[in-house]
Amino acid sequence: MKDHTSRRSLRGAIYTRVSTDQGLEQDFNSLDAQREASEAYIKSQAHEGWRLLRERYDDGGFSGGSMERPGLEKLLEDVRAHRIDVIVVYKVDRLTRSLADFAKLVELFDKHDVSFISVTQAFNTTTSMGRLTLNMLLSFAQFEREITGERIRDKIAASKQKGIWMGGSVPLGYRVENRTLQVVDDHAAFVRDLFRRYLEIGSAVRLKVALDAEDVRLPIRIVGTGNKTGGGLISRGHIYHILSNPIYVGRLRHNGKVYEGLQKAIVDLDVWEGAQGLLATQTQKMKAPSQDTHSFLAGKLYDDRGNRMGPSYAAKGSRRWRYYVSRAALRGRKQDAGSVIRVPAAQIEKQVEAMVKEVSDKDVVAVIERVIVGGDTLTIHLTGDATPAGQDRILTVPWKRASPYRRREIIQGDGASSSDARPMRVEARAAFAQALRHAHRWLDELTRDPEQSIEKLAIRESKSERSIRMTLSLAFVAPPIVAAAVEGRLPRGFGVKRLMDLPMAWSQQWTALGLEPRDA
């Protein structure tokens, strides 16, 4: 954010909201009261160059739990058009009651260099204390998202234990009606015939050859999006999936366990058990694959839709590149895969190992229960004895897959020669990342524990108080600068010391470092 006190004129916009439309017909209603208090605040800042925009941004009769409000939408349009410098509200909850939406709004405000002020709550992002409060609120927003995710997972697990269908790809042979699975007779006949022929032929490979020779096609179905699917040859992977799916005998599978479902069975139980016995016999004859000792996340890595990501590799000549790939994509169900389908093994293993070692001194492989790869985050679940009592066992850290196609753009100052640009040293990046983790951890302790102090931290960490203060300053470095350091886009010569004790205003940090400001 910019330091607005250095500007000659700041354009202030007032946003007001009330949940009900009762009383709005009065000459002086709740919206007017909020606006009057906000106008008085802007007038009190006239010596700082603040001036009131006459454009009104009012939402009467709209809940703060939704972002679909005409006044708010108009306000955000003017923010994107750079017509506003400061947004003033009577209370923070007038803007939104959702912490997740609040985080999105703050991200938008930061991107367009807009501050916001709550008149009655001393909440002002033009000050360092306001930004500290902001960081704390964003932490609560992350906590809310994680708790919501846990509730959803618990609800799905409980529902499946009761045999309730909880969505996803509808199995061939069924359709969804009133959130329950109903049998489609002609498609069910296709499934039953597949089981029968598999038991007759005795091999999924030979069954695939026979079906292709007869030009047997999958039934055409209409999926939830309204699009058509099917009509092509059935793949060998799809054959295995159907033959091993307990849903066809009226059961549901969840997290390795099978429960009685509410849907009608398509296949008789004796036919099903015969197919499972034959599948088990054929599986035992297969040669066990050699263990890849390098891929220590095998069996523990999942995409953000619950699909396991297994180790794979690509080779060219004597060179070999290791990856983890979503099993959904490998089985031809790319639409069911998560945000990230394939990740470089070395990159993700290095980051996971570094994060686990930061909080636990035990064997990394032994303490990891599960790692979930999202579009921009990694969520690491640790075992109960991995960390000291009371310390969080779930680590959520920013993550961005390294692109093999794009050369890193080194951020430089005006007049610098791009031909001489070299990235920040790997050792310097690692040292900065470690110091940044310390800074956020110490800041969290100072804000949560009233008994904690910089003096006590210095004694515990065997450091000087000045060293603690300097490291804490890294917690207030502008996110685009942090991202540039972590991704290696800062020029060589930058390190922890150079990124410490910068001005609080984010725009001034770029100037202090002699770099060109970037949005990301």
Short mmCIF file of C-alpha atoms in Angstrom, two decimals:
data_model
loop_
_atom_site.label_atom_id
_atom_site.label_comp_id
_atom_site.label_asym_id
_atom_site.label_seq_id
_atom_site.Cartn_x
_atom_site.Cartn_y
_atom_site.Cartn_z
CA MET A 1 0.00 0.00 0.00
CA LYS A 2 1.06 3.56 -0.60
CA ASP A 3 1.76 5.98 2.19
CA HIS A 4 -1.21 8.28 1.56
CA THR A 5 0.05 11.04 3.85
CA SER A 6 2.53 12.08 1.15
CA ARG A 7 -0.23 12.80 -1.39
CA ARG A 8 -1.80 16.24 -1.85
CA SER A 9 -5.33 14.95 -2.31
CA LEU A 10 -7.03 11.71 -1.31
CA ARG A 11 -10.41 10.82 -2.82
CA GLY A 12 -12.61 9.33 -0.09
CA ALA A 13 -15.65 7.16 -0.86
CA ILE A 14 -18.27 6.25 1.75
CA TYR A 15 -19.96 2.84 1.68
CA THR A 16 -23.11 2.20 3.72
CA ARG A 17 -25.25 -0.90 4.15
CA VAL A 18 -28.22 -2.11 6.20
CA SER A 19 -29.61 -5.66 6.15
CA THR A 20 -33.33 -4.82 6.06
CA ASP A 21 -35.31 -2.22 4.15
CA GLN A 22 -37.45 -1.33 7.17
CA GLY A 23 -37.26 2.36 7.95
CA LEU A 24 -35.51 3.33 4.73
CA GLU A 25 -38.55 5.45 3.81
CA GLN A 26 -37.82 7.77 6.79
CA ASP A 27 -36.24 11.18 6.23
CA PHE A 28 -33.21 10.17 8.31
CA ASN A 29 -32.55 6.44 8.25
CA SER A 30 -29.70 4.10 9.19
CA LEU A 31 -27.88 4.68 5.89
CA ASP A 32 -27.98 8.44 6.51
CA ALA A 33 -26.62 7.97 10.04
CA GLN A 34 -23.71 5.87 8.75
CA ARG A 35 -22.96 8.41 6.03
CA GLU A 36 -23.10 11.36 8.44
CA ALA A 37 -20.53 9.76 10.78
CA SER A 38 -18.29 8.84 7.82
CA GLU A 39 -18.48 12.35 6.34
CA ALA A 40 -17.47 13.80 9.70
CA TYR A 41 -14.44 11.50 9.76
CA ILE A 42 -13.35 12.55 6.27
CA LYS A 43 -13.72 16.22 7.22
CA SER A 44 -11.51 15.59 10.27
CA GLN A 45 -8.76 14.45 7.89
CA ALA A 46 -8.93 17.53 5.65
CA HIS A 47 -5.49 18.61 6.89
CA GLU A 48 -4.14 15.38 5.36
CA GLY A 49 -5.62 16.27 1.97
CA TRP A 50 -8.73 14.09 2.18
CA ARG A 51 -11.78 15.11 0.14
CA LEU A 52 -15.19 13.48 -0.11
CA LEU A 53 -16.45 11.98 -3.38
CA ARG A 54 -20.11 12.86 -3.94
CA GLU A 55 -20.84 9.51 -5.59
CA ARG A 56 -23.02 7.43 -3.24
CA TYR A 57 -22.44 3.73 -2.63
CA ASP A 58 -25.45 2.57 -0.58
CA ASP A 59 -27.02 -0.86 -0.15
CA GLY A 60 -30.34 -0.79 1.68
CA GLY A 61 -31.88 -4.17 2.45
CA PHE A 62 -28.86 -6.34 1.49
CA SER A 63 -27.18 -8.97 3.67
CA GLY A 64 -23.46 -8.66 4.42
CA GLY A 65 -23.05 -12.40 3.81
CA SER A 66 -23.20 -11.96 0.03
CA MET A 67 -21.07 -9.93 -2.36
CA GLU A 68 -23.96 -9.49 -4.81
CA ARG A 69 -24.95 -5.95 -3.85
CA PRO A 70 -25.40 -3.15 -6.41
CA GLY A 71 -23.76 -0.49 -4.24
CA LEU A 72 -20.76 -2.69 -3.49
CA GLU A 73 -20.41 -3.73 -7.12
CA LYS A 74 -20.43 -0.08 -8.19
CA LEU A 75 -17.81 0.69 -5.50
CA LEU A 76 -15.51 -2.10 -6.72
CA GLU A 77 -15.88 -0.95 -10.33
CA ASP A 78 -14.65 2.52 -9.33
CA VAL A 79 -11.79 0.94 -7.33
CA ARG A 80 -10.67 -0.95 -10.44
CA ALA A 81 -10.97 2.27 -12.46
CA HIS A 82 -8.64 4.07 -9.95
CA ARG A 83 -11.29 6.67 -9.03
CA ILE A 84 -10.96 6.03 -5.26
CA ASP A 85 -8.04 6.30 -2.81
CA VAL A 86 -9.75 5.63 0.55
CA ILE A 87 -12.95 3.74 1.44
CA VAL A 88 -14.67 4.77 4.70
CA VAL A 89 -17.25 2.56 6.45
CA TYR A 90 -19.08 2.96 9.75
CA LYS A 91 -18.11 -0.58 10.83
CA VAL A 92 -16.12 -3.33 9.13
CA ASP A 93 -19.19 -5.60 8.95
CA ARG A 94 -20.93 -2.99 6.78
CA LEU A 95 -18.45 -3.98 4.06
CA THR A 96 -18.91 -7.74 4.57
CA ARG A 97 -19.68 -10.28 7.29
CA SER A 98 -17.65 -13.02 5.60
CA LEU A 99 -13.96 -13.27 6.48
CA ALA A 100 -13.30 -15.13 3.23
CA ASP A 101 -14.93 -12.29 1.22
CA PHE A 102 -13.08 -9.77 3.38
CA ALA A 103 -9.75 -11.32 2.39
CA LYS A 104 -10.71 -11.07 -1.31
CA LEU A 105 -11.69 -7.41 -0.91
CA VAL A 106 -8.44 -6.56 0.85
CA GLU A 107 -6.48 -8.27 -1.93
CA LEU A 108 -8.34 -6.14 -4.49
CA PHE A 109 -7.76 -2.95 -2.47
CA ASP A 110 -4.03 -3.68 -2.17
CA LYS A 111 -3.77 -4.36 -5.89
CA HIS A 112 -5.30 -0.96 -6.73
CA ASP A 113 -3.60 0.94 -3.88
CA VAL A 114 -6.77 1.69 -1.92
CA SER A 115 -6.95 1.94 1.89
CA PHE A 116 -10.09 1.55 3.97
CA ILE A 117 -11.09 2.91 7.38
CA SER A 118 -13.70 1.83 9.93
CA VAL A 119 -14.90 4.93 11.75
CA THR A 120 -16.05 3.28 14.98
CA GLN A 121 -13.37 0.57 15.27
CA ALA A 122 -10.11 2.49 14.81
CA PHE A 123 -9.38 0.26 11.84
CA ASN A 124 -7.16 2.08 9.37
CA THR A 125 -4.90 0.31 6.86
CA THR A 126 -2.88 3.47 6.27
CA THR A 127 -1.14 2.74 9.60
CA SER A 128 1.19 -0.07 10.67
CA MET A 129 -1.21 -1.13 13.46
CA GLY A 130 -4.04 -1.31 10.95
CA ARG A 131 -1.98 -3.57 8.72
CA LEU A 132 -1.10 -5.76 11.71
CA THR A 133 -4.82 -6.10 12.50
CA LEU A 134 -5.39 -6.90 8.84
CA ASN A 135 -2.83 -9.73 8.94
CA MET A 136 -4.56 -11.16 12.01
CA LEU A 137 -7.97 -11.02 10.33
CA LEU A 138 -6.63 -12.76 7.24
CA SER A 139 -5.24 -15.49 9.49
CA PHE A 140 -8.72 -15.97 10.92
CA ALA A 141 -10.08 -16.10 7.37
CA GLN A 142 -7.68 -18.94 6.57
CA PHE A 143 -8.76 -20.67 9.79
CA GLU A 144 -12.41 -20.31 8.78
CA ARG A 145 -11.75 -21.87 5.36
CA GLU A 146 -9.94 -24.85 6.93
CA ILE A 147 -12.70 -25.41 9.51
CA THR A 148 -15.32 -25.25 6.75
CA GLY A 149 -13.38 -27.81 4.73
CA GLU A 150 -13.19 -30.13 7.74
CA ARG A 151 -16.94 -29.83 8.33
CA ILE A 152 -17.65 -30.67 4.69
CA ARG A 153 -15.35 -33.71 4.79
CA ASP A 154 -16.94 -34.90 8.04
CA LYS A 155 -20.42 -34.45 6.59
CA ILE A 156 -19.52 -36.43 3.46
CA ALA A 157 -18.01 -39.23 5.55
CA ALA A 158 -21.06 -39.41 7.85
CA SER A 159 -23.47 -39.37 4.91
CA LYS A 160 -21.63 -42.13 3.08
CA GLN A 161 -21.66 -44.27 6.22
CA LYS A 162 -25.45 -43.99 6.04
CA GLY A 163 -25.36 -45.03 2.37
CA ILE A 164 -26.23 -41.60 0.98
CA TRP A 165 -24.87 -40.63 -2.44
CA MET A 166 -22.86 -37.40 -2.04
CA GLY A 167 -22.25 -36.43 -5.63
CA GLY A 168 -19.35 -36.76 -8.03
CA SER A 169 -19.17 -38.60 -11.34
CA VAL A 170 -22.35 -40.63 -11.76
CA PRO A 171 -21.47 -44.31 -12.32
CA LEU A 172 -22.50 -45.90 -15.61
CA GLY A 173 -25.86 -47.62 -15.08
CA TYR A 174 -27.32 -44.91 -12.84
CA ARG A 175 -28.76 -41.43 -13.03
CA VAL A 176 -29.28 -38.86 -10.27
CA GLU A 177 -32.82 -37.97 -9.24
CA ASN A 178 -33.58 -35.96 -6.09
CA ARG A 179 -29.96 -36.49 -4.98
CA THR A 180 -30.33 -40.28 -5.12
CA LEU A 181 -29.06 -42.84 -7.65
CA GLN A 182 -31.72 -44.42 -9.85
CA VAL A 183 -31.07 -47.37 -12.17
CA VAL A 184 -31.06 -46.73 -15.95
CA ASP A 185 -32.23 -50.07 -17.34
CA ASP A 186 -30.44 -50.17 -20.72
CA HIS A 187 -27.18 -48.88 -19.20
CA ALA A 188 -27.49 -51.38 -16.33
CA ALA A 189 -27.82 -54.15 -18.91
CA PHE A 190 -24.50 -52.99 -20.43
CA VAL A 191 -22.82 -53.24 -17.00
CA ARG A 192 -24.25 -56.69 -16.28
CA ASP A 193 -23.10 -57.93 -19.69
CA LEU A 194 -19.60 -56.59 -18.94
CA PHE A 195 -19.43 -58.64 -15.72
CA ARG A 196 -20.79 -61.74 -17.46
CA ARG A 197 -18.33 -61.59 -20.33
CA TYR A 198 -15.41 -60.91 -18.01
CA LEU A 199 -16.15 -64.09 -16.05
CA GLU A 200 -16.49 -66.04 -19.32
CA ILE A 201 -13.27 -64.73 -20.91
CA GLY A 202 -11.30 -64.56 -17.65
CA SER A 203 -9.14 -61.55 -18.56
CA ALA A 204 -9.82 -57.81 -18.77
CA VAL A 205 -7.16 -57.48 -21.49
CA ARG A 206 -8.81 -60.13 -23.70
CA LEU A 207 -12.24 -58.68 -22.92
CA LYS A 208 -11.05 -55.29 -24.19
CA VAL A 209 -9.78 -56.88 -27.42
CA ALA A 210 -13.11 -58.68 -27.93
CA LEU A 211 -15.19 -55.55 -27.30
CA ASP A 212 -13.08 -53.50 -29.73
CA ALA A 213 -13.37 -56.20 -32.38
CA GLU A 214 -17.16 -56.07 -32.05
CA ASP A 215 -17.08 -52.24 -32.04
CA VAL A 216 -18.96 -52.18 -28.73
CA ARG A 217 -19.53 -48.54 -27.70
CA LEU A 218 -20.27 -46.95 -24.34
CA PRO A 219 -23.89 -45.80 -23.93
CA ILE A 220 -24.42 -42.09 -24.54
CA ARG A 221 -25.39 -40.23 -21.37
CA ILE A 222 -26.27 -36.64 -20.42
CA VAL A 223 -24.11 -35.47 -17.50
CA GLY A 224 -24.98 -32.81 -14.92
CA THR A 225 -23.60 -29.98 -17.08
CA GLY A 226 -26.01 -30.91 -19.87
CA ASN A 227 -23.25 -32.23 -22.14
CA LYS A 228 -23.23 -35.63 -23.77
CA THR A 229 -20.67 -38.27 -22.84
CA GLY A 230 -20.05 -41.80 -24.07
CA GLY A 231 -20.34 -43.20 -27.56
CA GLY A 232 -16.69 -44.27 -27.74
CA LEU A 233 -14.80 -47.50 -27.16
CA ILE A 234 -14.43 -48.47 -23.52
CA SER A 235 -10.88 -48.25 -22.16
CA ARG A 236 -9.19 -51.03 -20.22
CA GLY A 237 -8.95 -48.73 -17.18
CA HIS A 238 -12.71 -48.10 -17.35
CA ILE A 239 -13.32 -51.84 -17.47
CA TYR A 240 -11.27 -52.36 -14.30
CA HIS A 241 -13.05 -49.44 -12.63
CA ILE A 242 -16.51 -50.89 -13.31
CA LEU A 243 -15.53 -54.42 -12.31
CA SER A 244 -14.08 -53.28 -8.97
CA ASN A 245 -16.72 -50.69 -8.04
CA PRO A 246 -18.92 -51.92 -5.12
CA ILE A 247 -21.63 -49.46 -6.07
CA TYR A 248 -23.01 -52.09 -8.48
CA VAL A 249 -23.97 -54.37 -5.57
CA GLY A 250 -25.66 -51.56 -3.63
CA ARG A 251 -22.66 -50.40 -1.61
CA LEU A 252 -20.58 -47.22 -1.27
CA ARG A 253 -16.84 -46.91 -0.82
CA HIS A 254 -15.20 -44.09 1.16
CA ASN A 255 -11.61 -43.80 2.40
CA GLY A 256 -10.90 -47.49 1.96
CA LYS A 257 -14.08 -48.64 3.73
CA VAL A 258 -17.28 -50.02 2.19
CA TYR A 259 -20.78 -49.19 3.49
CA GLU A 260 -24.27 -50.37 2.54
CA GLY A 261 -25.78 -47.87 0.10
CA LEU A 262 -29.35 -46.77 -0.54
CA GLN A 263 -29.20 -47.38 -4.30
CA LYS A 264 -30.49 -50.58 -5.92
CA ALA A 265 -27.92 -53.19 -6.97
CA ILE A 266 -27.32 -53.79 -10.67
CA VAL A 267 -25.19 -56.94 -10.36
CA ASP A 268 -25.98 -60.05 -8.29
CA LEU A 269 -23.74 -60.57 -5.30
CA ASP A 270 -22.42 -63.96 -6.48
CA VAL A 271 -21.44 -62.47 -9.85
CA TRP A 272 -19.71 -59.59 -8.10
CA GLU A 273 -17.78 -61.85 -5.73
CA GLY A 274 -16.71 -64.07 -8.63
CA ALA A 275 -15.35 -61.02 -10.48
CA GLN A 276 -13.47 -59.82 -7.38
CA GLY A 277 -11.89 -63.24 -6.89
CA LEU A 278 -10.74 -63.32 -10.50
CA LEU A 279 -9.37 -59.78 -10.26
CA ALA A 280 -7.46 -60.69 -7.08
CA THR A 281 -5.96 -63.77 -8.75
CA GLN A 282 -4.77 -61.75 -11.72
CA THR A 283 -3.39 -59.02 -9.50
CA GLN A 284 -1.30 -61.50 -7.51
CA LYS A 285 0.33 -62.76 -10.72
CA MET A 286 1.54 -59.28 -11.56
CA LYS A 287 5.14 -58.49 -10.77
CA ALA A 288 5.45 -56.03 -7.92
CA PRO A 289 6.94 -52.75 -9.14
CA SER A 290 10.34 -51.78 -7.82
CA GLN A 291 10.18 -49.25 -4.99
CA ASP A 292 11.24 -45.73 -5.93
CA THR A 293 13.22 -44.67 -2.86
CA HIS A 294 13.38 -41.08 -4.06
CA SER A 295 9.61 -40.54 -4.22
CA PHE A 296 9.04 -40.44 -0.45
CA LEU A 297 5.63 -38.79 -0.91
CA ALA A 298 4.27 -41.84 -2.76
CA GLY A 299 1.01 -42.89 -1.14
CA LYS A 300 0.78 -39.64 0.84
CA LEU A 301 0.27 -37.02 -1.88
CA TYR A 302 -3.26 -36.07 -3.02
CA ASP A 303 -4.78 -33.41 -5.26
CA ASP A 304 -7.43 -31.07 -3.83
CA ARG A 305 -10.27 -33.34 -5.01
CA GLY A 306 -9.06 -36.33 -3.02
CA ASN A 307 -7.31 -38.23 -5.84
CA ARG A 308 -4.01 -39.86 -4.94
CA MET A 309 -1.02 -38.56 -6.90
CA GLY A 310 1.36 -41.38 -7.79
CA PRO A 311 5.01 -41.19 -8.88
CA SER A 312 5.79 -41.15 -12.59
CA TYR A 313 8.65 -40.02 -14.78
CA ALA A 314 9.62 -38.84 -18.24
CA ALA A 315 12.93 -39.66 -19.90
CA LYS A 316 14.95 -38.40 -22.81
CA GLY A 317 18.21 -40.18 -23.50
CA SER A 318 20.03 -40.55 -20.21
CA ARG A 319 18.05 -37.77 -18.51
CA ARG A 320 15.04 -38.55 -16.34
CA TRP A 321 12.46 -36.21 -14.79
CA ARG A 322 10.30 -37.38 -11.89
CA TYR A 323 6.70 -36.25 -11.37
CA TYR A 324 3.66 -36.98 -9.25
CA VAL A 325 0.50 -37.38 -11.37
CA SER A 326 -3.16 -37.47 -10.30
CA ARG A 327 -4.54 -41.02 -10.57
CA ALA A 328 -7.80 -39.59 -11.95
CA ALA A 329 -5.91 -38.28 -15.00
CA LEU A 330 -4.00 -41.54 -15.41
CA ARG A 331 -7.31 -43.41 -15.53
CA GLY A 332 -8.71 -41.17 -18.23
CA ARG A 333 -10.88 -39.10 -15.85
CA LYS A 334 -9.07 -35.80 -16.23
CA GLN A 335 -12.29 -33.91 -15.47
CA ASP A 336 -12.27 -35.45 -11.99
CA ALA A 337 -8.71 -34.38 -11.20
CA GLY A 338 -7.94 -31.48 -8.88
CA SER A 339 -6.54 -28.00 -9.58
CA VAL A 340 -3.10 -29.47 -10.26
CA ILE A 341 -2.77 -32.65 -12.35
CA ARG A 342 1.02 -33.07 -12.39
CA VAL A 343 3.80 -31.64 -10.19
CA PRO A 344 7.61 -31.90 -10.45
CA ALA A 345 8.69 -34.36 -7.75
CA ALA A 346 11.96 -32.67 -6.78
CA GLN A 347 10.31 -29.28 -6.24
CA ILE A 348 7.44 -30.45 -4.06
CA GLU A 349 9.58 -32.93 -2.09
CA LYS A 350 12.11 -30.22 -1.29
CA GLN A 351 9.47 -27.77 -0.07
CA VAL A 352 7.58 -30.34 2.00
CA GLU A 353 10.80 -31.61 3.60
CA ALA A 354 11.90 -28.07 4.49
CA MET A 355 8.54 -27.19 6.07
CA VAL A 356 8.35 -30.39 8.13
CA LYS A 357 11.92 -29.98 9.42
CA GLU A 358 10.99 -26.46 10.53
CA VAL A 359 8.45 -27.79 13.04
CA SER A 360 9.67 -31.32 13.83
CA ASP A 361 13.03 -32.95 14.48
CA LYS A 362 11.72 -36.44 13.69
CA ASP A 363 12.02 -38.46 10.48
CA VAL A 364 10.22 -36.55 7.73
CA VAL A 365 8.69 -39.58 6.01
CA ALA A 366 7.45 -41.05 9.30
CA VAL A 367 5.63 -37.92 10.52
CA ILE A 368 3.80 -37.07 7.28
CA GLU A 369 0.23 -38.40 7.10
CA ARG A 370 -0.96 -36.64 3.98
CA VAL A 371 -0.01 -33.76 1.67
CA ILE A 372 -2.73 -32.02 -0.37
CA VAL A 373 -1.73 -30.02 -3.46
CA GLY A 374 -3.98 -27.06 -4.27
CA GLY A 375 -3.77 -24.43 -6.96
CA ASP A 376 -1.67 -22.12 -4.79
CA THR A 377 -1.25 -23.89 -1.43
CA LEU A 378 0.21 -27.02 0.10
CA THR A 379 -1.57 -28.53 3.13
CA ILE A 380 0.64 -30.88 5.15
CA HIS A 381 -1.01 -33.14 7.76
CA LEU A 382 1.40 -34.47 10.40
CA THR A 383 1.06 -37.36 12.86
CA GLY A 384 0.05 -36.71 16.46
CA ASP A 385 3.57 -37.09 17.86
CA ALA A 386 5.25 -35.00 15.17
CA THR A 387 5.13 -31.69 17.05
CA PRO A 388 5.07 -30.56 20.70
CA ALA A 389 1.73 -30.60 22.49
CA GLY A 390 -0.48 -27.67 21.53
CA GLN A 391 1.29 -26.97 18.23
CA ASP A 392 -0.73 -27.22 15.03
CA ARG A 393 -0.37 -30.52 13.14
CA ILE A 394 -1.66 -29.03 9.88
CA LEU A 395 0.69 -26.79 7.93
CA THR A 396 -0.74 -24.63 5.14
CA VAL A 397 1.87 -22.85 3.06
CA PRO A 398 1.86 -20.92 -0.24
CA TRP A 399 2.96 -22.96 -3.21
CA LYS A 400 3.42 -22.31 -6.89
CA ARG A 401 4.48 -24.91 -9.41
CA ALA A 402 7.65 -23.92 -11.22
CA SER A 403 6.98 -23.45 -14.93
CA PRO A 404 9.39 -25.28 -17.27
CA TYR A 405 8.51 -22.93 -20.12
CA ARG A 406 9.01 -19.45 -18.69
CA ARG A 407 12.31 -17.82 -17.89
CA ARG A 408 12.35 -16.01 -14.57
CA GLU A 409 12.05 -12.26 -15.01
CA ILE A 410 14.57 -10.53 -12.76
CA ILE A 411 13.09 -7.37 -11.25
CA GLN A 412 15.42 -4.41 -11.63
CA GLY A 413 15.45 -0.69 -11.09
CA ASP A 414 15.25 2.07 -13.68
CA GLY A 415 18.20 2.14 -16.02
CA ALA A 416 19.48 -1.33 -15.10
CA SER A 417 20.73 -3.51 -17.94
CA SER A 418 18.66 -6.67 -18.45
CA SER A 419 21.61 -8.40 -20.10
CA ASP A 420 23.54 -8.43 -16.81
CA ALA A 421 20.60 -9.57 -14.69
CA ARG A 422 21.33 -12.58 -12.50
CA PRO A 423 18.88 -13.99 -9.97
CA MET A 424 19.21 -13.88 -6.20
CA ARG A 425 21.42 -16.72 -4.96
CA VAL A 426 19.72 -19.94 -3.91
CA GLU A 427 21.39 -19.78 -0.49
CA ALA A 428 20.10 -16.22 0.02
CA ARG A 429 16.57 -17.26 -0.93
CA ALA A 430 16.65 -20.17 1.51
CA ALA A 431 17.95 -17.94 4.32
CA PHE A 432 15.22 -15.37 3.60
CA ALA A 433 12.49 -18.02 3.59
CA GLN A 434 13.67 -19.36 6.96
CA ALA A 435 13.90 -15.87 8.49
CA LEU A 436 10.42 -15.03 7.15
CA ARG A 437 8.97 -18.12 8.83
CA HIS A 438 10.59 -17.09 12.11
CA ALA A 439 9.18 -13.56 11.72
CA HIS A 440 5.59 -14.72 11.25
CA ARG A 441 5.86 -17.29 14.04
CA TRP A 442 7.25 -14.73 16.51
CA LEU A 443 4.69 -12.12 15.46
CA ASP A 444 1.93 -14.66 16.02
CA GLU A 445 3.26 -15.37 19.54
CA LEU A 446 3.49 -11.67 20.39
CA THR A 447 -0.06 -10.96 19.24
CA ARG A 448 -1.68 -14.02 20.84
CA ASP A 449 0.19 -14.23 24.16
CA PRO A 450 0.06 -11.06 26.33
CA GLU A 451 2.89 -12.49 28.48
CA GLN A 452 5.25 -12.85 25.54
CA SER A 453 7.79 -10.10 24.80
CA ILE A 454 10.75 -9.41 22.53
CA GLU A 455 13.04 -9.75 25.55
CA LYS A 456 11.73 -13.26 26.32
CA LEU A 457 11.97 -14.25 22.66
CA ALA A 458 15.60 -13.11 22.57
CA ILE A 459 16.45 -15.22 25.64
CA ARG A 460 14.65 -18.29 24.28
CA GLU A 461 16.16 -18.02 20.78
CA SER A 462 19.65 -17.08 22.08
CA LYS A 463 19.59 -13.88 20.01
CA SER A 464 19.85 -10.18 20.75
CA GLU A 465 16.70 -8.09 21.05
CA ARG A 466 17.83 -6.08 18.03
CA SER A 467 18.12 -9.28 16.00
CA ILE A 468 14.56 -10.26 16.99
CA ARG A 469 13.21 -6.81 16.02
CA MET A 470 15.02 -6.81 12.68
CA THR A 471 13.72 -10.28 11.86
CA LEU A 472 10.17 -9.30 12.87
CA SER A 473 10.27 -6.48 10.31
CA LEU A 474 10.24 -9.14 7.56
CA ALA A 475 6.62 -9.95 8.46
CA PHE A 476 5.62 -6.55 7.03
CA VAL A 477 7.44 -6.81 3.70
CA ALA A 478 5.06 -6.29 0.75
CA PRO A 479 3.71 -9.64 -0.55
CA PRO A 480 4.91 -9.00 -4.15
CA ILE A 481 8.46 -8.47 -2.84
CA VAL A 482 8.22 -11.66 -0.75
CA ALA A 483 6.99 -13.59 -3.78
CA ALA A 484 9.80 -12.20 -5.93
CA ALA A 485 12.40 -13.24 -3.34
CA VAL A 486 11.02 -16.76 -2.92
CA GLU A 487 10.70 -17.28 -6.69
CA GLY A 488 14.21 -16.00 -7.37
CA ARG A 489 13.13 -12.89 -9.30
CA LEU A 490 15.12 -10.41 -7.20
CA PRO A 491 18.59 -9.60 -8.56
CA ARG A 492 21.79 -11.03 -7.12
CA GLY A 493 23.06 -9.15 -4.08
CA PHE A 494 19.70 -9.21 -2.28
CA GLY A 495 19.44 -11.11 0.98
CA VAL A 496 17.90 -11.10 4.44
CA LYS A 497 19.74 -7.99 5.68
CA ARG A 498 18.76 -5.91 2.67
CA LEU A 499 15.08 -6.84 3.06
CA MET A 500 14.97 -5.96 6.78
CA ASP A 501 13.81 -2.69 8.37
CA LEU A 502 12.07 -1.34 5.26
CA PRO A 503 9.48 1.49 5.39
CA MET A 504 6.01 0.37 6.49
CA ALA A 505 4.32 1.74 3.34
CA TRP A 506 4.59 -0.99 0.69
CA SER A 507 5.06 1.50 -2.16
CA GLN A 508 8.05 3.06 -0.38
CA GLN A 509 9.64 -0.39 0.07
CA TRP A 510 10.16 -0.68 -3.69
CA THR A 511 11.82 2.76 -3.73
CA ALA A 512 14.04 1.92 -0.76
CA LEU A 513 15.23 -1.22 -2.57
CA GLY A 514 15.79 0.66 -5.83
CA LEU A 515 13.36 -1.58 -7.73
CA GLU A 516 10.45 -1.02 -10.08
CA PRO A 517 7.09 -1.53 -8.30
CA ARG A 518 5.21 -4.68 -9.35
CA ASP A 519 1.66 -5.86 -8.67
CA ALA A 520 2.76 -9.47 -8.30
#
